[in-house]
Tab-separated table of C-alpha atoms in Angstrom:
chain	number	residue	atom	x	y	z
Z	1	UNK	CA	-7.722	-8.268	-1.807
Z	2	UNK	CA	-7.883	-5.403	-4.288
Z	3	UNK	CA	-6.561	-6.175	-7.761
Z	4	UNK	CA	-4.184	-3.361	-8.664
Z	5	UNK	CA	-3.698	-2.265	-12.274
Z	6	UNK	CA	-0.527	-3.976	-13.412
Z	7	UNK	CA	0.953	-1.009	-15.241
Z	8	UNK	CA	0.064	1.569	-12.595
Z	9	UNK	CA	1.982	0.051	-9.720
Z	10	UNK	CA	5.457	1.494	-9.785
Z	11	UNK	CA	4.897	5.148	-10.534
Z	12	UNK	CA	1.896	6.196	-8.442
Z	13	UNK	CA	2.607	9.013	-5.984
Z	14	UNK	CA	6.157	9.232	-7.279
Z	15	UNK	CA	8.566	11.658	-5.612
Z	16	UNK	CA	11.595	13.437	-7.074
Z	17	UNK	CA	14.486	11.879	-5.195
Z	18	UNK	CA	17.036	13.970	-7.106
Z	19	UNK	CA	15.931	17.230	-5.496
Z	20	UNK	CA	18.384	17.649	-2.602
Z	21	UNK	CA	16.732	20.803	-1.297
Z	22	UNK	CA	13.395	19.062	-1.147
Z	23	UNK	CA	14.966	16.136	0.698
Z	24	UNK	CA	16.221	18.486	3.354
Z	25	UNK	CA	12.776	20.049	3.712
Z	26	UNK	CA	11.239	16.579	3.974
Z	27	UNK	CA	13.696	15.679	6.730
Z	28	UNK	CA	12.590	18.771	8.622
Z	29	UNK	CA	8.935	17.792	8.297
Z	30	UNK	CA	9.715	14.259	9.463
Z	31	UNK	CA	11.200	15.896	12.545
Z	32	UNK	CA	7.867	17.695	13.004
Z	33	UNK	CA	6.112	14.319	13.088
Z	34	UNK	CA	8.239	13.423	16.112
Z	35	UNK	CA	6.392	16.007	18.209
Z	36	UNK	CA	3.072	14.329	17.342
Z	37	UNK	CA	1.701	10.926	18.343
Z	38	UNK	CA	2.690	8.170	15.867
Z	39	UNK	CA	0.923	8.117	12.485
Z	40	UNK	CA	0.488	5.354	9.922
Z	41	UNK	CA	0.462	7.625	6.899
Z	42	UNK	CA	1.689	11.125	6.123
Z	43	UNK	CA	1.959	13.040	2.883
Z	44	UNK	CA	2.649	16.603	1.832
Z	45	UNK	CA	0.215	18.012	-0.700
Z	46	UNK	CA	-0.644	21.360	-2.197
Z	47	UNK	CA	1.127	24.256	-3.815
Z	48	UNK	CA	4.263	24.320	-1.652
Z	49	UNK	CA	5.240	20.781	-2.623
Z	50	UNK	CA	7.496	21.729	-5.523
Z	51	UNK	CA	9.374	24.976	-6.135
Z	52	UNK	CA	8.463	25.198	-9.837
Z	53	UNK	CA	4.775	25.593	-8.992
Z	54	UNK	CA	3.704	29.166	-9.675
Z	55	UNK	CA	0.680	28.890	-7.377
Z	56	UNK	CA	2.535	29.239	-4.097
Z	57	UNK	CA	1.357	29.464	-0.527
Z	58	UNK	CA	3.340	29.956	2.641
Z	59	UNK	CA	1.486	27.176	4.431
Z	60	UNK	CA	2.679	23.554	4.164
Z	61	UNK	CA	-0.239	21.115	3.921
Z	62	UNK	CA	-0.083	17.613	5.419
Z	63	UNK	CA	-2.482	14.681	5.602
Z	64	UNK	CA	-2.000	12.305	8.551
Z	65	UNK	CA	-3.602	8.857	8.661
Z	66	UNK	CA	-4.155	7.220	12.066
Z	67	UNK	CA	-5.907	4.055	13.209
Z	68	UNK	CA	-8.010	5.653	15.989
Z	69	UNK	CA	-8.557	9.426	15.600
Z	70	UNK	CA	-10.129	9.942	19.027
Z	71	UNK	CA	-7.241	8.340	20.905
Z	72	UNK	CA	-4.754	10.127	18.652
Z	73	UNK	CA	-6.324	13.544	19.276
Z	74	UNK	CA	-6.520	12.904	23.026
Z	75	UNK	CA	-2.806	12.177	23.089
Z	76	UNK	CA	-2.001	15.090	20.770
Z	77	UNK	CA	-3.973	17.517	22.945
Z	78	UNK	CA	-1.758	16.470	25.846
Z	79	UNK	CA	1.334	17.115	23.742
Z	80	UNK	CA	0.247	20.046	21.554
Z	81	UNK	CA	-2.858	21.675	22.978
Z	82	UNK	CA	-2.047	24.927	21.190
Z	83	UNK	CA	-2.619	23.225	17.817
Z	84	UNK	CA	-6.383	23.106	18.501
Z	85	UNK	CA	-9.166	25.649	18.844
Z	86	UNK	CA	-9.460	26.338	22.584
Z	87	UNK	CA	-13.224	25.742	22.687
Z	88	UNK	CA	-12.779	22.208	21.296
Z	89	UNK	CA	-10.164	21.381	23.902
Z	90	UNK	CA	-12.270	22.562	26.829
Z	91	UNK	CA	-15.709	21.395	25.665
Z	92	UNK	CA	-14.909	17.857	24.605
Z	93	UNK	CA	-11.284	17.197	23.786
Z	94	UNK	CA	-10.425	14.358	21.434
Z	95	UNK	CA	-13.964	12.955	21.497
Z	96	UNK	CA	-15.502	16.243	20.313
Z	97	UNK	CA	-12.805	16.780	17.682
Z	98	UNK	CA	-13.513	13.361	16.198
Z	99	UNK	CA	-17.301	13.690	16.375
Z	100	UNK	CA	-17.252	17.051	14.589
Z	101	UNK	CA	-15.021	15.629	11.838
Z	102	UNK	CA	-17.234	12.563	11.387
Z	103	UNK	CA	-20.680	14.123	11.761
Z	104	UNK	CA	-20.234	17.587	10.257
Z	105	UNK	CA	-17.196	17.198	8.034
Z	106	UNK	CA	-15.885	14.381	5.831
Z	107	UNK	CA	-13.991	12.521	8.522
Z	108	UNK	CA	-10.969	14.840	8.472
Z	109	UNK	CA	-10.031	17.296	11.228
Z	110	UNK	CA	-7.638	20.100	10.244
Z	111	UNK	CA	-5.323	22.003	12.555
Z	112	UNK	CA	-4.255	25.103	10.569
Z	113	UNK	CA	-1.682	27.821	11.239
Z	114	UNK	CA	0.585	25.594	13.311
Z	115	UNK	CA	3.968	27.267	13.683
Z	116	UNK	CA	6.977	24.983	13.917
Z	117	UNK	CA	10.647	25.582	13.151
Z	118	UNK	CA	9.945	28.803	11.215
Z	119	UNK	CA	7.292	27.038	9.110
Z	120	UNK	CA	3.517	27.437	9.065
Z	121	UNK	CA	1.753	24.093	8.778
Z	122	UNK	CA	-1.767	22.800	8.354
Z	123	UNK	CA	-2.359	19.129	9.045
Z	124	UNK	CA	-5.483	17.074	8.555
Z	125	UNK	CA	-6.065	13.893	10.554
Z	126	UNK	CA	-8.134	11.053	9.078
Z	127	UNK	CA	-8.986	7.491	10.102
Z	128	UNK	CA	-6.959	5.053	7.984
Z	129	UNK	CA	-10.056	3.006	7.181
Z	130	UNK	CA	-11.802	6.117	5.830
Z	131	UNK	CA	-8.741	7.126	3.811
Z	132	UNK	CA	-8.508	3.717	2.151
Z	133	UNK	CA	-12.261	3.596	1.478
Z	134	UNK	CA	-12.080	6.971	-0.237
Z	135	UNK	CA	-9.056	5.952	-2.306
Z	136	UNK	CA	-10.670	2.747	-3.525
Z	137	UNK	CA	-14.353	3.688	-3.724
Z	138	UNK	CA	-14.493	7.525	-3.777
Z	139	UNK	CA	-16.740	7.512	-0.706
Z	140	UNK	CA	-16.386	11.263	-0.203
Z	141	UNK	CA	-13.966	12.082	-3.042
Z	142	UNK	CA	-12.211	14.435	-0.633
Z	143	UNK	CA	-8.815	12.884	0.046
Z	144	UNK	CA	-8.890	10.695	-3.054
Z	145	UNK	CA	-9.079	13.889	-5.116
Z	146	UNK	CA	-6.008	15.270	-3.397
Z	147	UNK	CA	-4.129	12.036	-4.031
Z	148	UNK	CA	-4.857	12.315	-7.753
Z	149	UNK	CA	-2.421	15.228	-7.807
Z	150	UNK	CA	1.309	15.058	-7.012
Z	151	UNK	CA	2.064	14.493	-3.336
Z	152	UNK	CA	5.137	13.528	-1.370
Z	153	UNK	CA	4.774	10.623	1.034
Z	154	UNK	CA	6.761	10.756	4.271
Z	155	UNK	CA	5.195	7.808	6.164
Z	156	UNK	CA	3.375	4.838	4.630
Z	157	UNK	CA	3.060	1.786	6.877
Z	158	UNK	CA	0.056	0.275	5.022
Z	159	UNK	CA	1.333	0.856	1.456
Z	160	UNK	CA	-1.188	3.529	0.525
Z	161	UNK	CA	1.176	4.351	-2.355
Z	162	UNK	CA	0.295	1.004	-3.916
Z	163	UNK	CA	-3.425	1.250	-3.233
Z	164	UNK	CA	-3.549	4.681	-4.813
Z	165	UNK	CA	-2.879	3.217	-8.255
Z	166	UNK	CA	-6.562	2.198	-8.243
Z	167	UNK	CA	-7.482	5.819	-7.598
Z	168	UNK	CA	-5.204	7.063	-10.391
Z	169	UNK	CA	-6.688	4.615	-12.876
Z	170	UNK	CA	-10.199	5.723	-11.925
Z	171	UNK	CA	-9.158	9.357	-12.374
Z	172	UNK	CA	-7.820	8.712	-15.890
Z	173	UNK	CA	-11.008	6.848	-16.829
Z	174	UNK	CA	-13.249	9.622	-15.481
Z	175	UNK	CA	-11.250	12.303	-17.298
Z	176	UNK	CA	-11.402	10.401	-20.597
Z	177	UNK	CA	-15.176	10.093	-20.304
Z	178	UNK	CA	-15.385	13.882	-19.962
Z	179	UNK	CA	-12.925	14.731	-22.744
Z	180	UNK	CA	-13.650	14.987	-26.492
Z	181	UNK	CA	-12.250	12.475	-29.016
Z	182	UNK	CA	-9.065	14.545	-29.471
Z	183	UNK	CA	-7.173	16.432	-26.774
Z	184	UNK	CA	-3.689	17.162	-25.472
Z	185	UNK	CA	-1.772	15.698	-22.577
Z	186	UNK	CA	-2.166	19.026	-20.775
Z	187	UNK	CA	-5.941	18.802	-21.293
Z	188	UNK	CA	-5.945	15.349	-19.716
Z	189	UNK	CA	-4.101	16.380	-16.564
Z	190	UNK	CA	-6.197	19.532	-16.271
Z	191	UNK	CA	-9.366	17.446	-16.452
Z	192	UNK	CA	-8.025	15.021	-13.837
Z	193	UNK	CA	-7.090	17.936	-11.621
Z	194	UNK	CA	-10.513	19.548	-12.051
Z	195	UNK	CA	-12.411	16.411	-10.970
Z	196	UNK	CA	-12.023	17.220	-7.281
Z	197	UNK	CA	-13.246	20.786	-7.838
Z	198	UNK	CA	-16.510	19.883	-9.561
Z	199	UNK	CA	-19.302	21.262	-7.422
Z	200	UNK	CA	-16.827	23.164	-5.233
Z	201	UNK	CA	-18.170	26.698	-4.739
Z	202	UNK	CA	-14.668	27.925	-3.926
Z	203	UNK	CA	-13.819	27.653	-7.612
Z	204	UNK	CA	-16.623	30.115	-8.374
Z	205	UNK	CA	-15.842	32.663	-5.678
Z	206	UNK	CA	-13.009	32.484	-3.149
Z	207	UNK	CA	-10.476	30.371	-5.034
Z	208	UNK	CA	-8.460	31.396	-8.080
Z	209	UNK	CA	-10.538	30.235	-11.058
Z	210	UNK	CA	-7.328	29.593	-12.979
Z	211	UNK	CA	-6.055	27.322	-10.209
Z	212	UNK	CA	-6.230	24.110	-12.240
Z	213	UNK	CA	-4.062	25.491	-15.037
Z	214	UNK	CA	-1.517	26.758	-12.555
Z	215	UNK	CA	-1.343	23.396	-10.769
Z	216	UNK	CA	-0.824	21.453	-13.998
Z	217	UNK	CA	1.599	23.994	-15.454
Z	218	UNK	CA	3.695	24.031	-12.296
Z	219	UNK	CA	3.840	20.254	-11.874
Z	220	UNK	CA	3.481	18.915	-15.420
Z	221	UNK	CA	6.386	16.468	-15.242
Z	222	UNK	CA	5.105	15.099	-11.953
Z	223	UNK	CA	1.690	14.452	-13.492
Z	224	UNK	CA	3.465	12.638	-16.315
Z	225	UNK	CA	5.365	10.441	-13.864
Z	226	UNK	CA	2.175	9.583	-11.992
Z	227	UNK	CA	-0.039	8.786	-14.971
Z	228	UNK	CA	2.300	7.479	-17.681
Z	229	UNK	CA	1.866	3.801	-16.690
Z	230	UNK	CA	-1.921	4.078	-16.913
Z	231	UNK	CA	-1.707	5.852	-20.268
Z	232	UNK	CA	0.589	3.146	-21.582
Z	233	UNK	CA	-1.909	0.527	-20.429
Z	234	UNK	CA	-4.764	2.240	-22.276
Z	235	UNK	CA	-2.558	2.663	-25.319
Z	236	UNK	CA	-1.860	-1.081	-25.316
Z	237	UNK	CA	-5.615	-1.708	-25.161
Z	238	UNK	CA	-6.046	0.645	-28.142
Z	239	UNK	CA	-8.204	3.030	-26.194
Z	240	UNK	CA	-5.697	5.813	-26.823
Z	241	UNK	CA	-3.454	6.854	-29.698
Z	242	UNK	CA	-0.574	9.314	-29.330
Z	243	UNK	CA	1.071	11.655	-31.827
Z	244	UNK	CA	3.496	14.553	-31.680
Z	245	UNK	CA	5.756	13.038	-29.013
Z	246	UNK	CA	2.612	11.929	-27.152
Z	247	UNK	CA	1.471	15.519	-26.582
Z	248	UNK	CA	-1.605	14.991	-28.795
Z	249	UNK	CA	-3.995	12.180	-27.896
Z	250	UNK	CA	-7.054	10.675	-29.594
Z	251	UNK	CA	-9.384	8.212	-27.914
Z	252	UNK	CA	-11.854	5.551	-28.940
Z	253	UNK	CA	-15.342	6.845	-28.072
Z	254	UNK	CA	-17.183	3.682	-29.078
Z	255	UNK	CA	-19.556	1.737	-26.876
Z	256	UNK	CA	-17.073	-0.974	-25.866
Z	257	UNK	CA	-14.438	1.631	-24.936
Z	258	UNK	CA	-16.982	3.567	-22.894
Z	259	UNK	CA	-18.033	0.425	-21.041
Z	260	UNK	CA	-14.404	-0.404	-20.279
Z	261	UNK	CA	-13.778	3.073	-18.880
Z	262	UNK	CA	-16.915	2.929	-16.750
Z	263	UNK	CA	-15.860	-0.453	-15.385
Z	264	UNK	CA	-12.505	1.087	-14.420
Z	265	UNK	CA	-14.075	3.810	-12.288
Z	266	UNK	CA	-14.341	3.672	-8.528
Z	267	UNK	CA	-17.135	1.226	-7.697
Z	268	UNK	CA	-19.785	3.706	-6.543
Z	269	UNK	CA	-19.337	6.028	-9.531
Z	270	UNK	CA	-19.035	3.207	-12.065
Z	271	UNK	CA	-22.234	1.562	-10.880
Z	272	UNK	CA	-24.163	4.837	-11.047
Z	273	UNK	CA	-22.870	5.688	-14.515
Z	274	UNK	CA	-23.643	2.192	-15.752
Z	275	UNK	CA	-27.241	2.588	-14.634
Z	276	UNK	CA	-27.546	5.983	-16.308
Z	277	UNK	CA	-25.913	5.027	-19.597
Z	278	UNK	CA	-28.968	3.425	-21.180
Z	279	UNK	CA	-31.179	6.356	-20.145
Z	280	UNK	CA	-28.861	8.942	-21.620
Z	281	UNK	CA	-28.315	6.953	-24.819
Z	282	UNK	CA	-32.052	6.703	-25.394
Z	283	UNK	CA	-32.279	10.492	-25.135
Z	284	UNK	CA	-29.308	11.158	-27.439
Z	285	UNK	CA	-29.600	8.640	-30.255
Z	286	UNK	CA	-28.633	11.219	-32.866
Z	287	UNK	CA	-25.576	12.468	-31.050
Z	288	UNK	CA	-21.985	11.349	-31.665
Z	289	UNK	CA	-20.419	8.706	-29.419
Z	290	UNK	CA	-18.192	11.372	-27.830
Z	291	UNK	CA	-21.156	13.615	-26.988
Z	292	UNK	CA	-23.131	10.713	-25.551
Z	293	UNK	CA	-20.458	9.590	-23.149
Z	294	UNK	CA	-19.701	13.128	-21.986
Z	295	UNK	CA	-23.381	13.488	-21.066
Z	296	UNK	CA	-23.249	10.172	-19.202
Z	297	UNK	CA	-20.123	11.210	-17.305
Z	298	UNK	CA	-21.437	14.673	-16.430
Z	299	UNK	CA	-24.562	13.148	-14.917
Z	300	UNK	CA	-22.372	10.999	-12.701
Z	301	UNK	CA	-20.386	13.972	-11.380
């Protein structure tokens, strides 16, 4: 069983229950799920999640987790054939949809531009095993990156909300390794948000290059709710110090702090960074501790 960070349990993937309008919208989207085969997990993500986000899109984005994607798609094609590209339906059906997602993509099949109840939706379907592996171990860093930003969970039969606290803790650790000794709370959330875009060509061309700032600025309080328990944990361990109502943060960049952060990363990344640390340190003996660990972290990403 995975050991969850004690102080990151209650707040991960927190939703704003006080927003009545949002509740009504969520109820409508739950009704949409009734036209699909049953799912084990569903969350809303992206720029339409909260009305104070300035980076808005007309399309509502959903992630659906299912136990057996092929069987799920076969059933969904019977119910909602118009959700799929016609060539996929006729050439291979659910088997082809799943094979393309697994072999060419990252295990997620998206049905975009689905019109329902005066809404335009895009939903991605993923195998639950793959979703959990990515959350815990950053296997593809595709869905885990999305779950490091505010989302709203509609269905959660396997308690992904709880498991995601491991992902959030890894995200904080990775961001701290990439940040200088002193930074702001906004800097921290922007760095966390940018993790999933590293190496993404869309950020150089098609996507808005200021997207990260807009996401953090539009959902700042939600980022605080998600990550405050982890920050409090690192404060208690004296890795972080806060000033100015916690808006300004300084971190310990020493060797023991760096090793602790690396050990808190997702397993695959932490192991790789641990192996590279001694190599980088030998090449940067005259650099400051902060510069050394940023070089280590950048090599890992």
